[in-house]
Amino acid sequence: MVPDQPATAQTPGRLLNVLGVTFGIAGAVGGTIGAGILRTPGLVAAQLGSGPWVVAAWLAGGLYALLGAIAVAELGASLPLAGGWYVYARRCFGDAAGFTVGWMDWIGHCTGIAWVAVTIGDYALFLVPGLELPGKLVGLGVVALFTLIQLLGVEAGSGSQKLLSLAKAIAFLAVVVACFLLGGPDSRAAASAAIPTAATALATPAGWTGMAVALVFSLQAIVTTYDGWHSPIYFSEEFSEPQEDLPRSLIGGVLAVIAIYTLFNLALLRVLPLKVIAVSSLPVADAAALLFGAFGGQAITVLALLSLAGLINASIMGAPRILYGLSRDRLFSPLVDRVNRGGTPTVALVLTSLASALLVLCGDFTILLGLAAFLYVSLYLVGIVCLFVLRHREPERPRPFKAWGHPWSTAIVLVGSIAFLVGALLNDTANSGWALLLIGVSVPVFQATRALTPAEAP
């Protein structure tokens, strides 16, 4: 039987129960807000063609993430163990399913870390043109830097995450304030005059059918931008009071991101007409250039760097907890559950960083990113299914937090996850096929790992 609680709270060489709600919210914000919010508003505007519909779509995507957070808060509070999604899959469906989910999750994390590291390198070279270094080398340095921070211990990782998330939030709010104070009819007129006449045509989709299709495509992009809200679950075992801290972290983190994203889109609409946002690959850069001239590009680069730094810190901190949990539960080599005095799973951290560095060196991992997107939606679906299964199978289980509005609220997330998964299968068949192949590969990997892992002593 899978244990419900960690065996001890402060056993030497084990994870430390030192995290609180402040870290949890910082982890959710840092793990969610990345470069996507800088680009996605243009895609959504092009699809919907209406300012009110744009804002409504972002709020709808936030509601979807919030309902997911509420559902997962119940799972995390009732099973406060390190490792994330695999903990729930193993409880419901056994060791093989648990390993497969953990495998999917860890590879998705490593892919994301590599992409963010390379992107940080590219932005750094843009910000400092005289820096004569290859972008990949800068990316490797970024992975090494955040790995060293995590090696110092969970307190260092927590402190850096709080600092980076606070800086990120302040930077985004500063952009919002500047747009509301300096933007208006004059800025929108200037922006309209600066674009080609051919690009000025923008129409709202015709009829309810057209609007429904546009909303689906928009929500796919928006939900991807909200991805990462679940980051606190990887640290369930390290919260001082997980039954209270984890639900507050998940829900508080999502609410904070909804507020930032909504204000950010309203700010863009204050400075730029929707038709300009719709044809821009980086609307916030256009707004900054209009308001601040040449300095605007540098300001947005700094904003992007802050966003990505918080994201990579959260990922490098969370991914080793997946391997640690698998190892602790005898689903992976027992060597990987080694924890240093600071509370960091050192072997798991080194393996994560080496895998991420290898992906950085591989160069083109566009396929892996498409694959990771499919895997993440699959993980959400697994989590929601686990909630339904455990509610049915273990009705007497202590649940310090119960999902509000279940089963209806949870069913919305379930249907949405299935719809997004079907959409991914239809619209990105190649990457979806690779993702399914990767899931299949986990079976022989699990069998080999199980054969090499000694059974737990009775």
Short mmCIF file of C-alpha atoms in Angstrom, two decimals:
data_model
loop_
_atom_site.label_atom_id
_atom_site.label_comp_id
_atom_site.label_asym_id
_atom_site.label_seq_id
_atom_site.Cartn_x
_atom_site.Cartn_y
_atom_site.Cartn_z
CA MET A 1 0.00 0.00 0.00
CA VAL A 2 1.27 3.47 -0.84
CA PRO A 3 1.89 5.50 2.33
CA ASP A 4 -0.30 8.55 2.87
CA GLN A 5 2.29 10.55 4.79
CA PRO A 6 6.09 10.80 4.88
CA ALA A 7 7.52 8.40 7.46
CA THR A 8 9.14 11.16 9.52
CA ALA A 9 9.17 14.92 9.42
CA GLN A 10 12.82 15.81 9.98
CA THR A 11 14.84 12.60 9.55
CA PRO A 12 18.47 13.41 8.63
CA GLY A 13 19.00 12.90 4.92
CA ARG A 14 15.32 13.44 4.14
CA LEU A 15 13.29 16.36 2.83
CA LEU A 16 12.75 19.19 5.30
CA ASN A 17 9.34 20.53 6.32
CA VAL A 18 10.27 24.19 6.10
CA LEU A 19 8.19 25.67 3.25
CA GLY A 20 5.13 27.85 3.64
CA VAL A 21 2.38 29.56 1.68
CA THR A 22 4.61 32.43 0.58
CA PHE A 23 6.92 30.01 -1.20
CA GLY A 24 3.96 28.06 -2.59
CA ILE A 25 2.43 31.13 -4.22
CA ALA A 26 5.86 32.24 -5.46
CA GLY A 27 6.37 28.75 -6.95
CA ALA A 28 2.99 28.86 -8.70
CA VAL A 29 3.60 32.35 -10.09
CA GLY A 30 7.22 31.61 -11.01
CA GLY A 31 6.33 28.28 -12.61
CA THR A 32 3.50 29.81 -14.68
CA ILE A 33 4.49 33.24 -15.95
CA GLY A 34 7.08 32.89 -18.69
CA ALA A 35 7.68 34.25 -22.17
CA GLY A 36 4.29 32.93 -23.35
CA ILE A 37 2.31 35.87 -21.96
CA LEU A 38 4.51 38.23 -24.00
CA ARG A 39 3.48 36.56 -27.29
CA THR A 40 0.07 34.95 -26.75
CA PRO A 41 -2.03 38.18 -26.64
CA GLY A 42 -1.39 38.70 -30.36
CA LEU A 43 -2.57 35.19 -31.23
CA VAL A 44 -5.74 35.59 -29.17
CA ALA A 45 -6.54 39.02 -30.60
CA ALA A 46 -6.15 37.70 -34.15
CA GLN A 47 -8.60 34.90 -33.45
CA LEU A 48 -11.33 36.84 -31.63
CA GLY A 49 -11.20 40.33 -33.16
CA SER A 50 -12.90 41.97 -30.19
CA GLY A 51 -11.44 43.54 -27.05
CA PRO A 52 -14.20 42.34 -24.68
CA TRP A 53 -13.98 38.83 -26.11
CA VAL A 54 -10.21 38.85 -25.63
CA VAL A 55 -10.54 39.77 -21.97
CA ALA A 56 -13.35 37.21 -21.52
CA ALA A 57 -11.19 34.48 -23.06
CA TRP A 58 -8.30 35.20 -20.69
CA LEU A 59 -10.69 35.11 -17.74
CA ALA A 60 -12.17 31.82 -19.00
CA GLY A 61 -8.69 30.31 -19.28
CA GLY A 62 -7.97 31.51 -15.75
CA LEU A 63 -11.20 29.94 -14.49
CA TYR A 64 -10.20 26.63 -16.09
CA ALA A 65 -6.82 26.78 -14.31
CA LEU A 66 -8.51 27.75 -11.03
CA LEU A 67 -10.91 24.80 -11.18
CA GLY A 68 -7.94 22.55 -11.89
CA ALA A 69 -6.06 24.00 -8.90
CA ILE A 70 -9.07 23.45 -6.65
CA ALA A 71 -9.32 19.81 -7.75
CA VAL A 72 -5.61 19.11 -7.36
CA ALA A 73 -5.59 20.83 -3.96
CA GLU A 74 -7.77 18.01 -2.66
CA LEU A 75 -5.35 15.37 -3.97
CA GLY A 76 -2.29 17.15 -2.60
CA ALA A 77 -3.77 17.79 0.84
CA SER A 78 -4.87 14.15 1.22
CA LEU A 79 -1.61 12.70 -0.20
CA PRO A 80 1.13 15.14 0.90
CA LEU A 81 4.06 13.32 -0.67
CA ALA A 82 6.86 14.64 -2.88
CA GLY A 83 6.77 13.82 -6.58
CA GLY A 84 3.77 15.51 -8.14
CA TRP A 85 1.35 13.75 -10.45
CA TYR A 86 2.90 10.30 -10.18
CA VAL A 87 1.91 10.09 -6.48
CA TYR A 88 -1.78 10.20 -7.40
CA ALA A 89 -1.43 7.87 -10.41
CA ARG A 90 0.39 5.27 -8.32
CA ARG A 91 -2.22 5.43 -5.59
CA CYS A 92 -5.01 4.85 -8.10
CA PHE A 93 -3.50 2.54 -10.71
CA GLY A 94 -0.36 0.94 -9.26
CA ASP A 95 3.39 1.08 -9.68
CA ALA A 96 3.61 0.81 -13.48
CA ALA A 97 1.16 3.65 -14.07
CA GLY A 98 2.89 5.72 -11.40
CA PHE A 99 6.28 5.25 -13.03
CA THR A 100 4.90 6.13 -16.48
CA VAL A 101 3.39 9.37 -15.20
CA GLY A 102 6.58 10.25 -13.32
CA TRP A 103 8.66 9.48 -16.42
CA MET A 104 6.45 11.70 -18.57
CA ASP A 105 6.55 14.50 -16.03
CA TRP A 106 10.32 14.44 -15.53
CA ILE A 107 11.11 14.43 -19.26
CA GLY A 108 8.67 17.29 -19.77
CA HIS A 109 10.45 19.26 -17.05
CA CYS A 110 13.90 18.63 -18.53
CA THR A 111 12.70 19.73 -21.97
CA GLY A 112 11.23 22.91 -20.51
CA ILE A 113 14.41 23.67 -18.57
CA ALA A 114 16.53 23.30 -21.72
CA TRP A 115 14.25 25.54 -23.79
CA VAL A 116 14.16 28.24 -21.12
CA ALA A 117 17.96 28.11 -20.67
CA VAL A 118 18.59 28.59 -24.39
CA THR A 119 15.99 31.38 -24.56
CA ILE A 120 17.61 33.16 -21.61
CA GLY A 121 20.92 32.89 -23.47
CA ASP A 122 19.41 34.47 -26.57
CA TYR A 123 17.85 37.34 -24.60
CA ALA A 124 21.09 37.92 -22.67
CA LEU A 125 23.05 38.22 -25.92
CA PHE A 126 20.47 40.72 -27.22
CA LEU A 127 20.70 42.75 -24.02
CA VAL A 128 24.54 42.70 -24.02
CA PRO A 129 25.58 42.76 -27.71
CA GLY A 130 29.27 42.81 -26.81
CA LEU A 131 29.01 39.44 -25.06
CA GLU A 132 30.86 37.25 -27.54
CA LEU A 133 29.61 33.86 -26.38
CA PRO A 134 27.49 31.21 -28.14
CA GLY A 135 23.89 31.20 -26.97
CA LYS A 136 24.11 27.53 -26.03
CA LEU A 137 27.11 28.18 -23.80
CA VAL A 138 25.16 30.89 -21.98
CA GLY A 139 22.28 28.41 -21.64
CA LEU A 140 24.58 25.82 -20.08
CA GLY A 141 25.85 28.46 -17.69
CA VAL A 142 22.26 29.28 -16.70
CA VAL A 143 21.53 25.60 -15.94
CA ALA A 144 24.76 25.37 -13.90
CA LEU A 145 23.98 28.56 -11.96
CA PHE A 146 20.51 27.49 -10.86
CA THR A 147 21.76 23.98 -10.10
CA LEU A 148 24.34 25.44 -7.71
CA ILE A 149 21.64 27.51 -6.01
CA GLN A 150 19.56 24.37 -5.44
CA LEU A 151 22.58 22.44 -4.13
CA LEU A 152 22.78 24.96 -1.27
CA GLY A 153 19.51 23.59 0.06
CA VAL A 154 15.77 24.09 0.06
CA GLU A 155 16.04 27.39 1.96
CA ALA A 156 18.25 28.85 -0.79
CA GLY A 157 15.91 27.50 -3.48
CA SER A 158 12.87 28.88 -1.67
CA GLY A 159 14.48 32.28 -1.09
CA SER A 160 15.57 32.63 -4.72
CA GLN A 161 12.08 31.66 -5.93
CA LYS A 162 10.41 34.23 -3.69
CA LEU A 163 12.81 36.93 -4.85
CA LEU A 164 12.48 36.12 -8.55
CA SER A 165 8.68 35.85 -8.40
CA LEU A 166 8.43 39.15 -6.54
CA ALA A 167 10.70 40.86 -9.08
CA LYS A 168 8.66 39.37 -11.92
CA ALA A 169 5.35 40.54 -10.45
CA ILE A 170 6.71 44.04 -9.82
CA ALA A 171 8.07 44.25 -13.38
CA PHE A 172 4.76 43.21 -14.94
CA LEU A 173 2.79 45.58 -12.73
CA ALA A 174 5.19 48.39 -13.64
CA VAL A 175 4.45 47.75 -17.32
CA VAL A 176 0.73 47.77 -16.56
CA VAL A 177 0.92 51.06 -14.64
CA ALA A 178 3.01 52.70 -17.38
CA CYS A 179 0.54 51.62 -20.06
CA PHE A 180 -2.47 52.96 -18.14
CA LEU A 181 -0.75 56.26 -17.31
CA LEU A 182 0.85 56.94 -20.69
CA GLY A 183 -1.47 55.13 -23.08
CA GLY A 184 -4.77 56.31 -24.49
CA PRO A 185 -6.38 57.52 -27.73
CA ASP A 186 -3.19 59.27 -28.86
CA SER A 187 -1.03 56.16 -28.50
CA ARG A 188 -3.61 54.01 -30.27
CA ALA A 189 -3.81 56.51 -33.14
CA ALA A 190 -0.02 56.59 -33.45
CA ALA A 191 0.14 52.81 -33.49
CA SER A 192 -2.54 52.58 -36.18
CA ALA A 193 -0.64 55.02 -38.35
CA ALA A 194 2.55 53.00 -38.02
CA ILE A 195 1.20 49.74 -39.50
CA PRO A 196 0.48 48.92 -43.18
CA THR A 197 -3.04 49.62 -44.37
CA ALA A 198 -3.42 45.98 -45.46
CA ALA A 199 -3.01 44.86 -41.88
CA THR A 200 -5.78 47.04 -40.50
CA ALA A 201 -8.64 44.71 -41.37
CA LEU A 202 -9.77 42.78 -38.31
CA ALA A 203 -13.19 41.24 -37.95
CA THR A 204 -15.00 39.39 -35.21
CA PRO A 205 -15.72 35.77 -36.28
CA ALA A 206 -19.10 35.47 -37.98
CA GLY A 207 -21.90 33.76 -36.09
CA TRP A 208 -21.84 31.65 -32.96
CA THR A 209 -20.15 28.77 -34.78
CA GLY A 210 -17.29 30.95 -35.95
CA MET A 211 -16.90 32.47 -32.49
CA ALA A 212 -16.92 29.02 -30.87
CA VAL A 213 -14.13 27.81 -33.15
CA ALA A 214 -12.13 30.98 -32.50
CA LEU A 215 -12.61 30.57 -28.76
CA VAL A 216 -11.37 26.98 -28.85
CA PHE A 217 -8.17 27.96 -30.66
CA SER A 218 -7.70 30.94 -28.35
CA LEU A 219 -8.24 28.89 -25.22
CA GLN A 220 -5.68 26.33 -26.37
CA ALA A 221 -3.06 29.09 -26.46
CA ILE A 222 -4.27 30.68 -23.23
CA VAL A 223 -4.35 27.43 -21.24
CA THR A 224 -0.78 26.74 -22.37
CA THR A 225 0.18 30.17 -21.03
CA TYR A 226 -1.40 29.26 -17.67
CA ASP A 227 0.56 26.00 -17.57
CA GLY A 228 2.66 25.69 -14.43
CA TRP A 229 0.02 26.56 -11.83
CA HIS A 230 0.48 23.08 -10.33
CA SER A 231 4.13 23.70 -9.35
CA PRO A 232 3.48 23.59 -5.54
CA ILE A 233 2.45 19.91 -5.63
CA TYR A 234 6.06 18.81 -6.15
CA PHE A 235 6.86 20.17 -2.69
CA SER A 236 3.87 18.70 -0.83
CA GLU A 237 6.15 16.84 1.57
CA GLU A 238 8.14 19.97 2.41
CA PHE A 239 5.35 22.30 3.50
CA SER A 240 5.14 22.88 7.25
CA GLU A 241 1.37 22.36 7.16
CA PRO A 242 0.63 20.72 3.78
CA GLN A 243 -3.07 20.23 4.50
CA GLU A 244 -3.48 24.01 4.71
CA ASP A 245 -0.46 25.40 2.87
CA LEU A 246 -0.86 23.45 -0.37
CA PRO A 247 -4.49 24.43 -1.17
CA ARG A 248 -3.72 28.07 -0.31
CA SER A 249 -0.62 28.00 -2.50
CA LEU A 250 -2.38 26.48 -5.50
CA ILE A 251 -5.48 28.68 -5.35
CA GLY A 252 -3.60 31.84 -4.33
CA GLY A 253 -1.04 31.33 -7.08
CA VAL A 254 -3.66 30.94 -9.79
CA LEU A 255 -5.60 33.99 -8.59
CA ALA A 256 -2.40 36.04 -8.67
CA VAL A 257 -1.64 34.92 -12.24
CA ILE A 258 -5.22 35.64 -13.37
CA ALA A 259 -4.93 39.17 -11.98
CA ILE A 260 -1.57 39.79 -13.69
CA TYR A 261 -2.66 38.35 -17.04
CA THR A 262 -5.96 40.26 -17.08
CA LEU A 263 -4.32 43.57 -16.16
CA PHE A 264 -1.58 42.94 -18.72
CA ASN A 265 -4.10 42.48 -21.55
CA LEU A 266 -6.12 45.50 -20.47
CA ALA A 267 -2.90 47.52 -20.43
CA LEU A 268 -2.04 46.46 -23.98
CA LEU A 269 -5.53 47.46 -25.13
CA ARG A 270 -5.01 50.83 -23.48
CA VAL A 271 -1.88 51.52 -25.57
CA LEU A 272 -2.49 49.64 -28.84
CA PRO A 273 -5.60 49.13 -31.00
CA LEU A 274 -6.65 45.53 -31.24
CA LYS A 275 -5.76 45.37 -34.94
CA VAL A 276 -2.14 46.18 -34.08
CA ILE A 277 -2.01 43.61 -31.29
CA ALA A 278 -3.44 41.02 -33.69
CA VAL A 279 -0.61 41.34 -36.23
CA SER A 280 2.21 41.59 -33.68
CA SER A 281 4.38 38.66 -32.61
CA LEU A 282 5.39 40.60 -29.48
CA PRO A 283 2.72 43.22 -28.68
CA VAL A 284 4.28 44.33 -25.42
CA ALA A 285 7.49 45.26 -27.28
CA ASP A 286 5.46 47.41 -29.68
CA ALA A 287 3.75 49.11 -26.74
CA ALA A 288 7.07 49.71 -24.99
CA ALA A 289 8.67 51.11 -28.16
CA LEU A 290 5.74 53.47 -28.61
CA LEU A 291 5.90 54.70 -25.01
CA PHE A 292 9.65 54.66 -24.34
CA GLY A 293 11.36 54.64 -27.74
CA ALA A 294 14.61 52.70 -28.10
CA PHE A 295 14.72 52.02 -24.34
CA GLY A 296 11.50 50.05 -24.65
CA GLY A 297 13.17 47.06 -26.31
CA GLN A 298 15.68 46.74 -23.49
CA ALA A 299 12.96 47.06 -20.87
CA ILE A 300 10.95 44.22 -22.40
CA THR A 301 14.08 42.08 -22.67
CA VAL A 302 14.64 42.54 -18.94
CA LEU A 303 10.99 41.64 -18.34
CA ALA A 304 11.41 38.47 -20.38
CA LEU A 305 14.61 37.55 -18.52
CA LEU A 306 12.90 37.97 -15.14
CA SER A 307 9.99 35.82 -16.32
CA LEU A 308 12.25 33.07 -17.58
CA ALA A 309 14.59 33.14 -14.57
CA GLY A 310 11.72 32.46 -12.18
CA LEU A 311 10.44 29.73 -14.46
CA ILE A 312 13.74 27.86 -14.73
CA ASN A 313 14.38 28.14 -10.99
CA ALA A 314 10.97 26.60 -10.23
CA SER A 315 11.55 23.80 -12.76
CA ILE A 316 15.06 22.92 -11.60
CA MET A 317 13.80 22.90 -8.04
CA GLY A 318 10.72 20.79 -8.77
CA ALA A 319 11.95 18.17 -11.27
CA PRO A 320 14.37 16.40 -8.86
CA ARG A 321 11.45 15.82 -6.47
CA ILE A 322 9.89 13.57 -9.13
CA LEU A 323 12.96 11.32 -9.29
CA TYR A 324 13.32 11.47 -5.51
CA GLY A 325 9.74 10.28 -5.02
CA LEU A 326 10.12 7.46 -7.56
CA SER A 327 13.31 6.33 -5.84
CA ARG A 328 11.83 6.55 -2.36
CA ASP A 329 8.92 4.37 -3.49
CA ARG A 330 11.33 1.79 -5.00
CA LEU A 331 10.31 2.58 -8.57
CA PHE A 332 13.77 3.89 -9.43
CA SER A 333 17.34 3.37 -8.27
CA PRO A 334 17.64 3.76 -4.45
CA LEU A 335 20.72 5.92 -5.00
CA VAL A 336 18.51 8.74 -6.29
CA ASP A 337 16.76 9.40 -2.98
CA ARG A 338 19.95 10.84 -1.42
CA VAL A 339 19.26 14.21 0.22
CA ASN A 340 21.90 16.63 1.50
CA ARG A 341 21.79 18.45 4.83
CA GLY A 342 20.06 21.41 3.20
CA GLY A 343 17.14 19.24 2.07
CA THR A 344 18.03 18.99 -1.64
CA PRO A 345 17.81 15.61 -3.47
CA THR A 346 21.36 15.90 -4.80
CA VAL A 347 21.59 12.87 -7.11
CA ALA A 348 18.18 13.62 -8.60
CA LEU A 349 19.22 17.26 -9.10
CA VAL A 350 22.45 16.28 -10.88
CA LEU A 351 20.60 13.84 -13.16
CA THR A 352 18.01 16.51 -14.00
CA SER A 353 20.67 19.12 -14.77
CA LEU A 354 22.73 16.71 -16.90
CA ALA A 355 19.66 15.69 -18.92
CA SER A 356 18.68 19.34 -19.40
CA ALA A 357 22.23 20.28 -20.43
CA LEU A 358 22.25 17.46 -22.97
CA LEU A 359 19.03 18.81 -24.46
CA VAL A 360 20.57 22.29 -24.61
CA LEU A 361 23.46 20.87 -26.64
CA CYS A 362 21.11 18.95 -28.94
CA GLY A 363 19.98 22.28 -30.35
CA ASP A 364 16.66 21.91 -32.14
CA PHE A 365 14.17 20.53 -29.65
CA THR A 366 11.05 21.96 -31.28
CA ILE A 367 9.71 18.41 -31.49
CA LEU A 368 10.39 17.90 -27.80
CA LEU A 369 8.49 21.07 -26.91
CA GLY A 370 5.47 19.95 -28.91
CA LEU A 371 5.78 16.57 -27.27
CA ALA A 372 6.01 18.13 -23.81
CA ALA A 373 2.83 20.17 -24.42
CA PHE A 374 0.95 16.93 -25.16
CA LEU A 375 2.41 15.29 -22.04
CA TYR A 376 1.40 18.17 -19.76
CA VAL A 377 -2.22 18.04 -20.86
CA SER A 378 -2.12 14.27 -20.33
CA LEU A 379 -0.85 14.81 -16.78
CA TYR A 380 -3.72 17.18 -15.97
CA LEU A 381 -6.15 14.59 -17.26
CA VAL A 382 -4.55 11.87 -15.14
CA GLY A 383 -4.82 14.03 -12.02
CA ILE A 384 -8.52 14.77 -12.54
CA VAL A 385 -9.29 11.11 -13.22
CA CYS A 386 -7.46 10.18 -10.02
CA LEU A 387 -9.68 12.54 -8.03
CA PHE A 388 -12.81 10.83 -9.33
CA VAL A 389 -11.34 7.37 -8.70
CA LEU A 390 -10.25 8.12 -5.13
CA ARG A 391 -13.57 9.77 -4.27
CA HIS A 392 -15.30 6.55 -5.39
CA ARG A 393 -12.80 3.99 -4.09
CA GLU A 394 -11.82 5.61 -0.80
CA PRO A 395 -14.81 7.63 0.41
CA GLU A 396 -13.61 7.48 4.03
CA ARG A 397 -10.15 8.88 3.28
CA PRO A 398 -9.41 12.01 5.36
CA ARG A 399 -9.67 15.03 3.08
CA PRO A 400 -8.49 18.21 4.83
CA PHE A 401 -9.55 20.12 1.71
CA LYS A 402 -12.39 19.12 -0.60
CA ALA A 403 -12.71 20.39 -4.16
CA TRP A 404 -15.41 23.04 -4.26
CA GLY A 405 -18.35 22.14 -6.47
CA HIS A 406 -17.21 18.57 -7.14
CA PRO A 407 -18.21 16.67 -9.27
CA TRP A 408 -19.47 19.44 -11.57
CA SER A 409 -16.49 21.77 -11.25
CA THR A 410 -14.09 18.86 -11.69
CA ALA A 411 -16.07 17.57 -14.67
CA ILE A 412 -15.48 20.88 -16.45
CA VAL A 413 -11.72 20.39 -16.13
CA LEU A 414 -12.05 16.75 -17.19
CA VAL A 415 -13.99 17.63 -20.35
CA GLY A 416 -11.64 20.50 -21.10
CA SER A 417 -8.55 18.30 -20.72
CA ILE A 418 -10.04 15.66 -23.03
CA ALA A 419 -10.93 18.33 -25.59
CA PHE A 420 -7.42 19.82 -25.53
CA LEU A 421 -5.90 16.34 -25.83
CA VAL A 422 -8.10 15.50 -28.83
CA GLY A 423 -7.23 18.87 -30.35
CA ALA A 424 -3.54 18.12 -29.94
CA LEU A 425 -3.96 14.71 -31.58
CA LEU A 426 -5.77 16.23 -34.55
CA ASN A 427 -3.70 19.39 -35.00
CA ASP A 428 -0.23 18.07 -34.15
CA THR A 429 -0.36 14.41 -35.11
CA ALA A 430 3.40 14.00 -35.46
CA ASN A 431 4.35 15.27 -32.00
CA SER A 432 1.37 13.53 -30.43
CA GLY A 433 2.58 10.29 -31.99
CA TRP A 434 6.07 10.83 -30.58
CA ALA A 435 4.54 11.51 -27.17
CA LEU A 436 2.55 8.26 -27.29
CA LEU A 437 5.72 6.43 -28.31
CA LEU A 438 7.55 7.95 -25.36
CA ILE A 439 4.78 6.79 -23.03
CA GLY A 440 5.13 3.30 -24.51
CA VAL A 441 8.90 3.32 -23.98
CA SER A 442 8.30 3.86 -20.27
CA VAL A 443 7.05 0.26 -19.98
CA PRO A 444 10.37 -1.49 -20.75
CA VAL A 445 12.23 1.22 -18.82
CA PHE A 446 10.06 0.49 -15.79
CA GLN A 447 10.61 -3.25 -16.12
CA ALA A 448 14.38 -2.79 -16.38
CA THR A 449 14.40 -0.40 -13.43
CA ARG A 450 12.29 -2.74 -11.31
CA ALA A 451 14.65 -5.64 -12.10
CA LEU A 452 17.68 -3.60 -10.99
CA THR A 453 16.03 -2.10 -7.90
CA PRO A 454 16.21 -4.27 -4.78
CA ALA A 455 12.91 -5.00 -3.11
CA GLU A 456 12.10 -3.07 0.04
CA ALA A 457 12.90 -4.95 3.21
CA PRO A 458 9.81 -6.30 4.97
#
